[in-house]
Coordinates of C-alpha atoms (C1' of nucleotides) in Angstrom, one line a residue:
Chain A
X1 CA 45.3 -7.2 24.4
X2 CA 44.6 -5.6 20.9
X3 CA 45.0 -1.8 19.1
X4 CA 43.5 0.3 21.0
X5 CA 41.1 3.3 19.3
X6 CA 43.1 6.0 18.2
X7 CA 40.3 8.6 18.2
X8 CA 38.0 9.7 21.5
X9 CA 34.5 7.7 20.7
X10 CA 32.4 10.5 22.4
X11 CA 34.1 13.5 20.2
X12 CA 33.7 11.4 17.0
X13 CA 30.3 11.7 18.2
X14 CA 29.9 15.0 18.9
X15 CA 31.2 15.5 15.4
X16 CA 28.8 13.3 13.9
X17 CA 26.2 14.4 16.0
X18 CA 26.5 18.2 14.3
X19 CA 26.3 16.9 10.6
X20 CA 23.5 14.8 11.4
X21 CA 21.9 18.2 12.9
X22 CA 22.6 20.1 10.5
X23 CA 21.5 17.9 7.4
X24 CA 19.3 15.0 8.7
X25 CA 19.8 11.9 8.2
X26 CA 19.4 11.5 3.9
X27 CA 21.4 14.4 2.8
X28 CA 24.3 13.3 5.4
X29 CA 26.7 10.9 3.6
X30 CA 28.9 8.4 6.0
X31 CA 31.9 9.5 3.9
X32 CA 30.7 13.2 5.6
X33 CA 30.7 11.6 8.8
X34 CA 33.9 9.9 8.4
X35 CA 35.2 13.3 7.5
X36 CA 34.0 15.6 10.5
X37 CA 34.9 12.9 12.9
X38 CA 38.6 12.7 11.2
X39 CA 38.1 8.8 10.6
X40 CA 38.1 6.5 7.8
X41 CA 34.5 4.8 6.5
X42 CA 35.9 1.8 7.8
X43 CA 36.4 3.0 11.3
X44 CA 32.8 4.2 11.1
X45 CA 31.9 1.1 10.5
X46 CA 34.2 -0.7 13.4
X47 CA 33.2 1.4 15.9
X48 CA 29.5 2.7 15.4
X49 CA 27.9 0.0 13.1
X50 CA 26.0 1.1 10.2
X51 CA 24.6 4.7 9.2
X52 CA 21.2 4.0 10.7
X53 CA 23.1 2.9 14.3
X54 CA 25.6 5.5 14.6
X55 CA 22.4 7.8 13.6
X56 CA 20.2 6.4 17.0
X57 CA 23.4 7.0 19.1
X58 CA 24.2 10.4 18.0
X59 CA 20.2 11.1 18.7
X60 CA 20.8 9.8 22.1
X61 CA 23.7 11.4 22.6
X62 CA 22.3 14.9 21.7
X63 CA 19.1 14.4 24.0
X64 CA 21.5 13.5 26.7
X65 CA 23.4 16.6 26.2
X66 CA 20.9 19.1 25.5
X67 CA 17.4 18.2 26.4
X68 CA 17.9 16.1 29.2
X69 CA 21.1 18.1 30.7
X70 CA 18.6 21.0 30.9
X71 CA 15.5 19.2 32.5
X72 CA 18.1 18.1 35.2
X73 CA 20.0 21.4 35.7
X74 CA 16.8 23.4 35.6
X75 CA 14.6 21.3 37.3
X76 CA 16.3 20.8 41.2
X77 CA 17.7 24.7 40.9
X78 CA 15.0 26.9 39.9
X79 CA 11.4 27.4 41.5
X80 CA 8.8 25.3 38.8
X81 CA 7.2 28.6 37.0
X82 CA 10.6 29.7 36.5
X83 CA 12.4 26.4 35.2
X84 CA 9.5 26.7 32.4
X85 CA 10.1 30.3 31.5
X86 CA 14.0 29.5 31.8
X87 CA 13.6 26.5 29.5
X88 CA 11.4 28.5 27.0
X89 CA 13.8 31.3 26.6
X90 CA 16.7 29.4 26.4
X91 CA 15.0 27.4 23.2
X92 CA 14.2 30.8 22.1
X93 CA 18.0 31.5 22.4
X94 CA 19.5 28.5 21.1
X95 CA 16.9 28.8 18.2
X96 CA 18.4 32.4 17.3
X97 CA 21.6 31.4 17.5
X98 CA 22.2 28.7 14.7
X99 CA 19.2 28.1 12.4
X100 CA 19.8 24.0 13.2
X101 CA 16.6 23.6 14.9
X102 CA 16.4 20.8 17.3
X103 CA 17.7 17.6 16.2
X104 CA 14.4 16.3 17.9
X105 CA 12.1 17.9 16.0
X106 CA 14.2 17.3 13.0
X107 CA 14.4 13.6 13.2
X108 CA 10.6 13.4 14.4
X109 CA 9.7 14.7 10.8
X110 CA 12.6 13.2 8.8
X111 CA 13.1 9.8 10.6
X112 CA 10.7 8.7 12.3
X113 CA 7.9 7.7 10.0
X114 CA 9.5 5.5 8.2
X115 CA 11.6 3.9 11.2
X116 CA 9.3 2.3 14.2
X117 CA 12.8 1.7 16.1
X118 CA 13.8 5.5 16.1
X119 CA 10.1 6.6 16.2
X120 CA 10.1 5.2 19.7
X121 CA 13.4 6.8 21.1
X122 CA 11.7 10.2 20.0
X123 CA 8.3 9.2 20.9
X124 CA 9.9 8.4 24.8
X125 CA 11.9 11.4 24.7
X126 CA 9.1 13.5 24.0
X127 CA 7.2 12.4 26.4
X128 CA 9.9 13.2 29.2
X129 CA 9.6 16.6 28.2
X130 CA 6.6 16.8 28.3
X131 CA 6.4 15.2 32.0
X132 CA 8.9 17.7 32.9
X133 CA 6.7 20.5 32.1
X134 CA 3.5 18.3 33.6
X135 CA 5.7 18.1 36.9
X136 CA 7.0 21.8 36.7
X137 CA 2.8 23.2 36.4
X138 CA 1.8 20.8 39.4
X139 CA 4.8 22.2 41.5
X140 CA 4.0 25.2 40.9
X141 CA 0.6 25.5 41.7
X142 CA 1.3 23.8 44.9
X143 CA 3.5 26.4 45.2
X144 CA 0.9 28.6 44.9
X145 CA 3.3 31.0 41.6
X146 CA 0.6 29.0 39.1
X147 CA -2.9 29.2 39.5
X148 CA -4.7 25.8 40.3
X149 CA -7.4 26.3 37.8
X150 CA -4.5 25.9 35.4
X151 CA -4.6 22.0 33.7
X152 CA -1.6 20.9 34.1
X153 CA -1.8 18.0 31.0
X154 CA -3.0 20.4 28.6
X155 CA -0.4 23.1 29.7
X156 CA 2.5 20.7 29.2
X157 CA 0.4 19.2 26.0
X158 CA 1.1 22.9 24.6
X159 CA 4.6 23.7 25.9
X160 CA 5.4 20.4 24.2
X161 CA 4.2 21.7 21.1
X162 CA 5.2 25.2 21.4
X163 CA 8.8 23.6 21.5
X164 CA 8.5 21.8 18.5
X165 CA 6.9 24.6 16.5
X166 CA 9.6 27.2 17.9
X167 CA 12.2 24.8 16.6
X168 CA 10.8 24.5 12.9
X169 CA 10.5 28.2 13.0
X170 CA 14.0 28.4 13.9
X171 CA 14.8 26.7 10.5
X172 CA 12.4 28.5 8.2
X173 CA 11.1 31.8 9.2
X174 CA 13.6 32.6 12.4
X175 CA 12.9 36.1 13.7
X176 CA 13.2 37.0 17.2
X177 CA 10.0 39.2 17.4
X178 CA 8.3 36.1 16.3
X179 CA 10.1 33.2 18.6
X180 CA 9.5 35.1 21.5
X181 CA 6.5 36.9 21.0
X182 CA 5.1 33.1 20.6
X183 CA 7.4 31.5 23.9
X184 CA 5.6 34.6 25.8
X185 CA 1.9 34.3 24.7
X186 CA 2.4 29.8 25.9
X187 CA 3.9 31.0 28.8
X188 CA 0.6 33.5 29.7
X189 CA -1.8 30.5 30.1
X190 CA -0.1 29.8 33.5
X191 CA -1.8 33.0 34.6
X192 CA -0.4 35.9 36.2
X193 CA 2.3 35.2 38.7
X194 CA 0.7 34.8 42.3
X195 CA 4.3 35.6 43.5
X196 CA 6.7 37.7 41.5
X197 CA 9.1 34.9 40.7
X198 CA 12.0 36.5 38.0
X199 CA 11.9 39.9 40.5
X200 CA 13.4 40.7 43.8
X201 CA 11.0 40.8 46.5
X202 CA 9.8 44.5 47.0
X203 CA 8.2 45.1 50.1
Chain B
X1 CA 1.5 22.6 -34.0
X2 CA 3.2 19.8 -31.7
X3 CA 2.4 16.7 -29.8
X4 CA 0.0 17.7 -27.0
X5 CA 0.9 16.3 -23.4
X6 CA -0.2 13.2 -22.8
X7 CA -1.0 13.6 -18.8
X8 CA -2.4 16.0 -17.4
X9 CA -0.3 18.5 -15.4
X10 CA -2.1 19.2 -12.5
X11 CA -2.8 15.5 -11.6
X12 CA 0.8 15.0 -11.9
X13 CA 1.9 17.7 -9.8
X14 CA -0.5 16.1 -7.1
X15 CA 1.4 12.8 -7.4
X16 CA 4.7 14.6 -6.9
X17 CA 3.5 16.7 -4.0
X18 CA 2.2 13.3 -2.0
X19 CA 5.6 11.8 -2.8
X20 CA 7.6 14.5 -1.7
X21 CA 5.2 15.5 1.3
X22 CA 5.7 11.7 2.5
X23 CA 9.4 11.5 2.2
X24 CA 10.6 14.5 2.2
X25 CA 13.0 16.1 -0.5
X26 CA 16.2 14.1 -0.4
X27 CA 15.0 10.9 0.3
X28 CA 12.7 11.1 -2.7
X29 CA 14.3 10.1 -5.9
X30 CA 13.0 11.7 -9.7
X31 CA 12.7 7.7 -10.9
X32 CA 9.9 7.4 -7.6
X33 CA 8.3 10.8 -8.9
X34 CA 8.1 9.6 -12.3
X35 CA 6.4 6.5 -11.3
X36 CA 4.2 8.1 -9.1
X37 CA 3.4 10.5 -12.0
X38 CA 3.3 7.5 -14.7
X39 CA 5.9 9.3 -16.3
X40 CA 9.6 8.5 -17.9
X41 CA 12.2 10.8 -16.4
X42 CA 12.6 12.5 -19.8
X43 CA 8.9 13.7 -19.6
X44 CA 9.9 14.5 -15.8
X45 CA 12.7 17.0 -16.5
X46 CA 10.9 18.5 -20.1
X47 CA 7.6 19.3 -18.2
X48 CA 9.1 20.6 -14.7
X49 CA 12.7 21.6 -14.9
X50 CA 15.2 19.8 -12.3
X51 CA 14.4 18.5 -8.8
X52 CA 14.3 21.1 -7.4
X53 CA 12.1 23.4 -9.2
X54 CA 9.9 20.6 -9.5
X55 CA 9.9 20.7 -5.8
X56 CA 9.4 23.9 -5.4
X57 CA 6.0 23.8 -7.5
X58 CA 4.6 20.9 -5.9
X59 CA 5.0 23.0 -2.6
X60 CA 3.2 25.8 -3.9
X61 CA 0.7 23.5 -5.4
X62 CA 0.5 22.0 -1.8
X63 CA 0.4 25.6 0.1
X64 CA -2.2 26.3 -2.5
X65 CA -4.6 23.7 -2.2
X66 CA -4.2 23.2 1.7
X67 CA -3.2 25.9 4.1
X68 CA -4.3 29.2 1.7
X69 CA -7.6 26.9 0.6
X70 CA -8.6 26.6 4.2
X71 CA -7.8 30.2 4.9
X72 CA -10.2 31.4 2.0
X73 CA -12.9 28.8 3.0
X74 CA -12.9 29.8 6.5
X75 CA -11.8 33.3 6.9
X76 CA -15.2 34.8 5.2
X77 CA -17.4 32.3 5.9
X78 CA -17.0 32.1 9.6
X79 CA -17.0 34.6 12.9
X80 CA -13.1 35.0 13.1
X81 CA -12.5 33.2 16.6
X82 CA -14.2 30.2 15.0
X83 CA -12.6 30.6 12.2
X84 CA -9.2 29.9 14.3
X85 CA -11.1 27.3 16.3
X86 CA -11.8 25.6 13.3
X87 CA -8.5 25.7 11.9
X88 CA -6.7 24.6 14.6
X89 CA -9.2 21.3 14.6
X90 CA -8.6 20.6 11.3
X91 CA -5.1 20.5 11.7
X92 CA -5.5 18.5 14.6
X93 CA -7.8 16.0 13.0
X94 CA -5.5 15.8 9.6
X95 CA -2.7 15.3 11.6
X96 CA -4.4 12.1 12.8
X97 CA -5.7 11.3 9.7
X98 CA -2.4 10.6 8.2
X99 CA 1.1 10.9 10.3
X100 CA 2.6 12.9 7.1
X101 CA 2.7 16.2 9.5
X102 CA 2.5 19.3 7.0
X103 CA 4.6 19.6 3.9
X104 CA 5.5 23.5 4.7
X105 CA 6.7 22.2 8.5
X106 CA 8.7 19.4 6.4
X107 CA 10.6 21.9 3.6
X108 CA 11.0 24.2 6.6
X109 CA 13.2 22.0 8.1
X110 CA 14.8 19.9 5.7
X111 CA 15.3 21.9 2.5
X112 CA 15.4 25.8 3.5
X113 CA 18.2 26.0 5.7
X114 CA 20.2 25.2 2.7
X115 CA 18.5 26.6 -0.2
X116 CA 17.5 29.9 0.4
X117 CA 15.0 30.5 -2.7
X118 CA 13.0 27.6 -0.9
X119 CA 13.4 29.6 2.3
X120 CA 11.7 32.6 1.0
X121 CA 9.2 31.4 -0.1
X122 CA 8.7 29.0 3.3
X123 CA 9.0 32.6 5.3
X124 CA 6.3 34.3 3.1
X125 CA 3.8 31.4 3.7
X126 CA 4.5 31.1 6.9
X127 CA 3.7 35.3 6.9
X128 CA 0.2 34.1 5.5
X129 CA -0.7 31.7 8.0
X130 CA 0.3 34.2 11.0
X131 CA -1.3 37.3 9.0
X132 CA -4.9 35.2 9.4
X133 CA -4.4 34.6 12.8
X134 CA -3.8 38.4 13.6
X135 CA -6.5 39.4 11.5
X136 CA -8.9 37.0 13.0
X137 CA -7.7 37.6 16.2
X138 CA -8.3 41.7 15.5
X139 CA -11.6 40.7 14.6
X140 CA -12.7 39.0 17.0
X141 CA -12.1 41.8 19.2
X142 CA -13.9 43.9 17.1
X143 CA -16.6 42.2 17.6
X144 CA -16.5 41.1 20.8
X145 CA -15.5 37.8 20.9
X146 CA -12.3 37.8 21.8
X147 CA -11.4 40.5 24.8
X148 CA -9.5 43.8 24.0
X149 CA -6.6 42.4 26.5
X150 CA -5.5 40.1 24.4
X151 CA -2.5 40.7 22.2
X152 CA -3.7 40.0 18.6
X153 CA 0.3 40.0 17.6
X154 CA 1.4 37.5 20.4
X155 CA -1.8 35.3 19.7
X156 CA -0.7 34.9 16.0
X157 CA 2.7 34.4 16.6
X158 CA 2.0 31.5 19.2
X159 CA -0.8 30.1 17.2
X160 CA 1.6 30.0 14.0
X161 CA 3.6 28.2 16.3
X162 CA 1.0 25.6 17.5
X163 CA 0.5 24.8 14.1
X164 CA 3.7 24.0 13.1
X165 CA 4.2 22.5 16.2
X166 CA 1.2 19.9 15.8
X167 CA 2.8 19.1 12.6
X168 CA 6.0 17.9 14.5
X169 CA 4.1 15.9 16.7
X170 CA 1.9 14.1 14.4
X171 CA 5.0 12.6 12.6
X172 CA 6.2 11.5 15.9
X173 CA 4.4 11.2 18.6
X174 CA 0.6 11.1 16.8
X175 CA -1.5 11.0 20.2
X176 CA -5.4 12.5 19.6
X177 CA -5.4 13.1 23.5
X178 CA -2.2 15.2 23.2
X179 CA -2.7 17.1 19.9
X180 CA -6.2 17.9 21.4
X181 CA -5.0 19.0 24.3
X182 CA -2.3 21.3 23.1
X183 CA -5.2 22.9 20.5
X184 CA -7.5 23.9 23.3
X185 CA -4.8 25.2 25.4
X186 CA -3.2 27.6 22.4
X187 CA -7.2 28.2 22.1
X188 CA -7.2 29.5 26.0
X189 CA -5.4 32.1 25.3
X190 CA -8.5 34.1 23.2
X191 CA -9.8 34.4 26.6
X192 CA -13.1 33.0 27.3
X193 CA -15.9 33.5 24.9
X194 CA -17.4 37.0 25.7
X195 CA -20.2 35.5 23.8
X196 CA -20.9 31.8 22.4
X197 CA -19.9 32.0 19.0
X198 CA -19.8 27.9 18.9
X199 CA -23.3 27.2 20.7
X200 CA -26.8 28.0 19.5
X201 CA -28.4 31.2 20.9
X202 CA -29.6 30.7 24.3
X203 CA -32.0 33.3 26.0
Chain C
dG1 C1' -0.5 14.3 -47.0
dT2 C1' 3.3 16.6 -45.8
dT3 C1' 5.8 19.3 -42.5
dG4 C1' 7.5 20.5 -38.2
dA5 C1' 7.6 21.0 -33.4
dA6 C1' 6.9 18.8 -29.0
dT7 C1' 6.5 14.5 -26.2
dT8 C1' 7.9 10.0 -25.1
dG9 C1' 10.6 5.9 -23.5
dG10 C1' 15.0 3.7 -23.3
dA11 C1' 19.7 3.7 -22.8
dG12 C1' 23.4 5.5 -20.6
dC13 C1' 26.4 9.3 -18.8
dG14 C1' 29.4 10.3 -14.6
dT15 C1' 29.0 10.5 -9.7
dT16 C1' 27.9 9.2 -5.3
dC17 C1' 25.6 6.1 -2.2
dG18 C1' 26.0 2.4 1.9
dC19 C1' 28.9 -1.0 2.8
dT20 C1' 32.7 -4.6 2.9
dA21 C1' 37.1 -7.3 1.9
dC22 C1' 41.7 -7.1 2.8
dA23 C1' 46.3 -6.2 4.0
dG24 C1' 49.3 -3.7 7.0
dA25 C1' 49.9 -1.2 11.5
dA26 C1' 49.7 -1.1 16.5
dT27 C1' 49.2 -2.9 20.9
dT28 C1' 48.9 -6.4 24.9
dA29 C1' 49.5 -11.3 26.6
dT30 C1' 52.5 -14.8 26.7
Chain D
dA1 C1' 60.4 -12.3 20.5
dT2 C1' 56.2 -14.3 19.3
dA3 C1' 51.4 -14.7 18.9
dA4 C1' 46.9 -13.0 19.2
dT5 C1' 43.8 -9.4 18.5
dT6 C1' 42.0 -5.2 17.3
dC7 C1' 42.2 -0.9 14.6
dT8 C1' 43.1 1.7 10.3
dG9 C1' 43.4 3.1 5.3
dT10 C1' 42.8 1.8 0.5
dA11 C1' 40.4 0.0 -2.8
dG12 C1' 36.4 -1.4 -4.7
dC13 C1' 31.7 -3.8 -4.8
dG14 C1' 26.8 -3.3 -6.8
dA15 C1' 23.2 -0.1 -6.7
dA16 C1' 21.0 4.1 -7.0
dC17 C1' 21.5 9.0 -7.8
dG18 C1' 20.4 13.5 -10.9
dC19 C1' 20.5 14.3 -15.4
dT20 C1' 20.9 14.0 -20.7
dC21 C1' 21.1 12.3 -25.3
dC22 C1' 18.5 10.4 -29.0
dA23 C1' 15.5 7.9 -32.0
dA24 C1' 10.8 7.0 -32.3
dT25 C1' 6.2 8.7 -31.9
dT26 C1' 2.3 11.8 -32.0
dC27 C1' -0.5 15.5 -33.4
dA28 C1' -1.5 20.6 -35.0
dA29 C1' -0.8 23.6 -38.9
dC30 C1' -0.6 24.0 -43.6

DNA sequence: GTTGAATTGGAGCGTTCGCTACAGAATTAT
DNA sequence: ATAATTCTGTAGCGAACGCTCCAATTCAAC
């Protein structure tokens, strides 16, 4: 019974989602916003709230889509030593790719210590990644491709952080020797494969 | 023959440096360094430039008296695998000390993919820190500490990583049990000690 | 003591910031 | 049609931004 929205709520997202990416959070104007999502400040306003709301949704909204979509694609399809090697290289990838970095990462340094609100959304979503690998090092030494004197906290402690760092490196020192020499030496503390999981079985 | 400063500089740069490294470059206004400094702006812009040459001394000041200070301090004074052991727990204990992460991690991200002077010199000290890991790491070989398998090139890159990677994490999501963890298991991949550089002699 | 160069604080430049008031446009319920 | 309700663009609020001008001040050189 009123106007409806003229514009598509997730795009505008999406659009706001990549200037807050690629600027953070202080050097991204909402009159920038308004601009890349093709909307007037006021709409901003009417449909997202203020700068610091339409900032926790677009963080939400870019863990949805890119962290989270890959625990849950990788996760259920690939055996667990492979998910972590697949979501390593992919990181490496992405990071290559554009020099944005991980709006994770980003926000952690930018945001959060001065906001206890946002500091807890990336202190949560952290911590599901760093399950994820937990859960990925326990599967796999049950299935026998890790080896079980491997510590599953401290290995998913350091693929935590081996993310983070690959994703400020992305931003100021991005070379591909480096990114994936670094992804490949985190990846060696779960040991020589048992089984040959990224090659065809040769008899 | 003219009116002598009436601060001193280097105290001054250090009040810039701790503004900057707690809020980062754009959040940080010239009328918060001058107070932090005790200055007016005039005496701000006649003794350092702009903004943003101020910022880039207070990051040199900053690479200066931290990362390259520990490197000289520990690099001859130490065997070389404790010298990275060492490092690595200072971060680790800094980081927990105060949740302001590391000031080379925080330009990295915010400032150099848009200013590309900044960037250089962010890529070159970041060159430094992963140049003492390879030498130590080459070291410790040579001596015996650290086995001949191990790849000193990988071990630096990942260990550069670490660091920058603990940074992230003590800004937002500043747990001792997981910034510990993820030291020792970066530390794993040295290999176990062929002899025990951190124990006393035991016969 | 005089001169002259450098530093200092205050005022203020123009611009941009986050945010809002308001009037008109657009759509559904009646 | 009319009314009710929501969206949209314009304009503009006060505040803060980076930066500069300028008169007053301070101290070394002479």
């Amino acid at each position: 019974m009123a106007r409806p929205r003229a514009f598509d709520q997730s795009t505008a997202l999406d659009a706001a989602t990549q200037r807050f990416w690629a600027a953070g959070y202080a050097a991204t104007s909402v009159r920038d916003l308004g601009e890349s999502m093709g909307l007037s400040q006021a709409s901003v306003y009417n449909a997202f709230g203020d700068k610091r709301a339409l900032f926790t949704q677009c963080l939400d909204h870019y863990l949805d889509a890119n962290m989270r979509a890959r625990i849950t694609r990788l996760e259920p399809s690939l055996p667990p030593r492979q998910a972590i090697e697949t979501f390593l290289h992919e990181i490496v990838e992405r990071s290559l790719e554009n020099r944005l970095g991980c709006m994770l990462a980003n926000a952690a340094q930018e945001v959060a210590p001065h906001d206890t609100v946002i500091a807890a959304i990336i202190a949560e979503r952290m911590g599901e990644l760093e399950s994820f690998f937990r859960r990925c090092t326990e599967a796999g030494q049950r299935a026998g491709a890790i080896a079980a004197s491997v510590d599953p906290i401290a290995t998913a402690q350091l693929l935590l952080t081996t993310v983070m760092g690959l994703r400020v490196l992305a931003r100021g020192y991005p070379l591909r020797d480096l990114l994936e020499g670094a992804a490949r030496q985190a990846l060696s503390v779960l040991g020589s494969p048992t089984t040959q999981p990224t090659e065809r079985n040769t008899p």
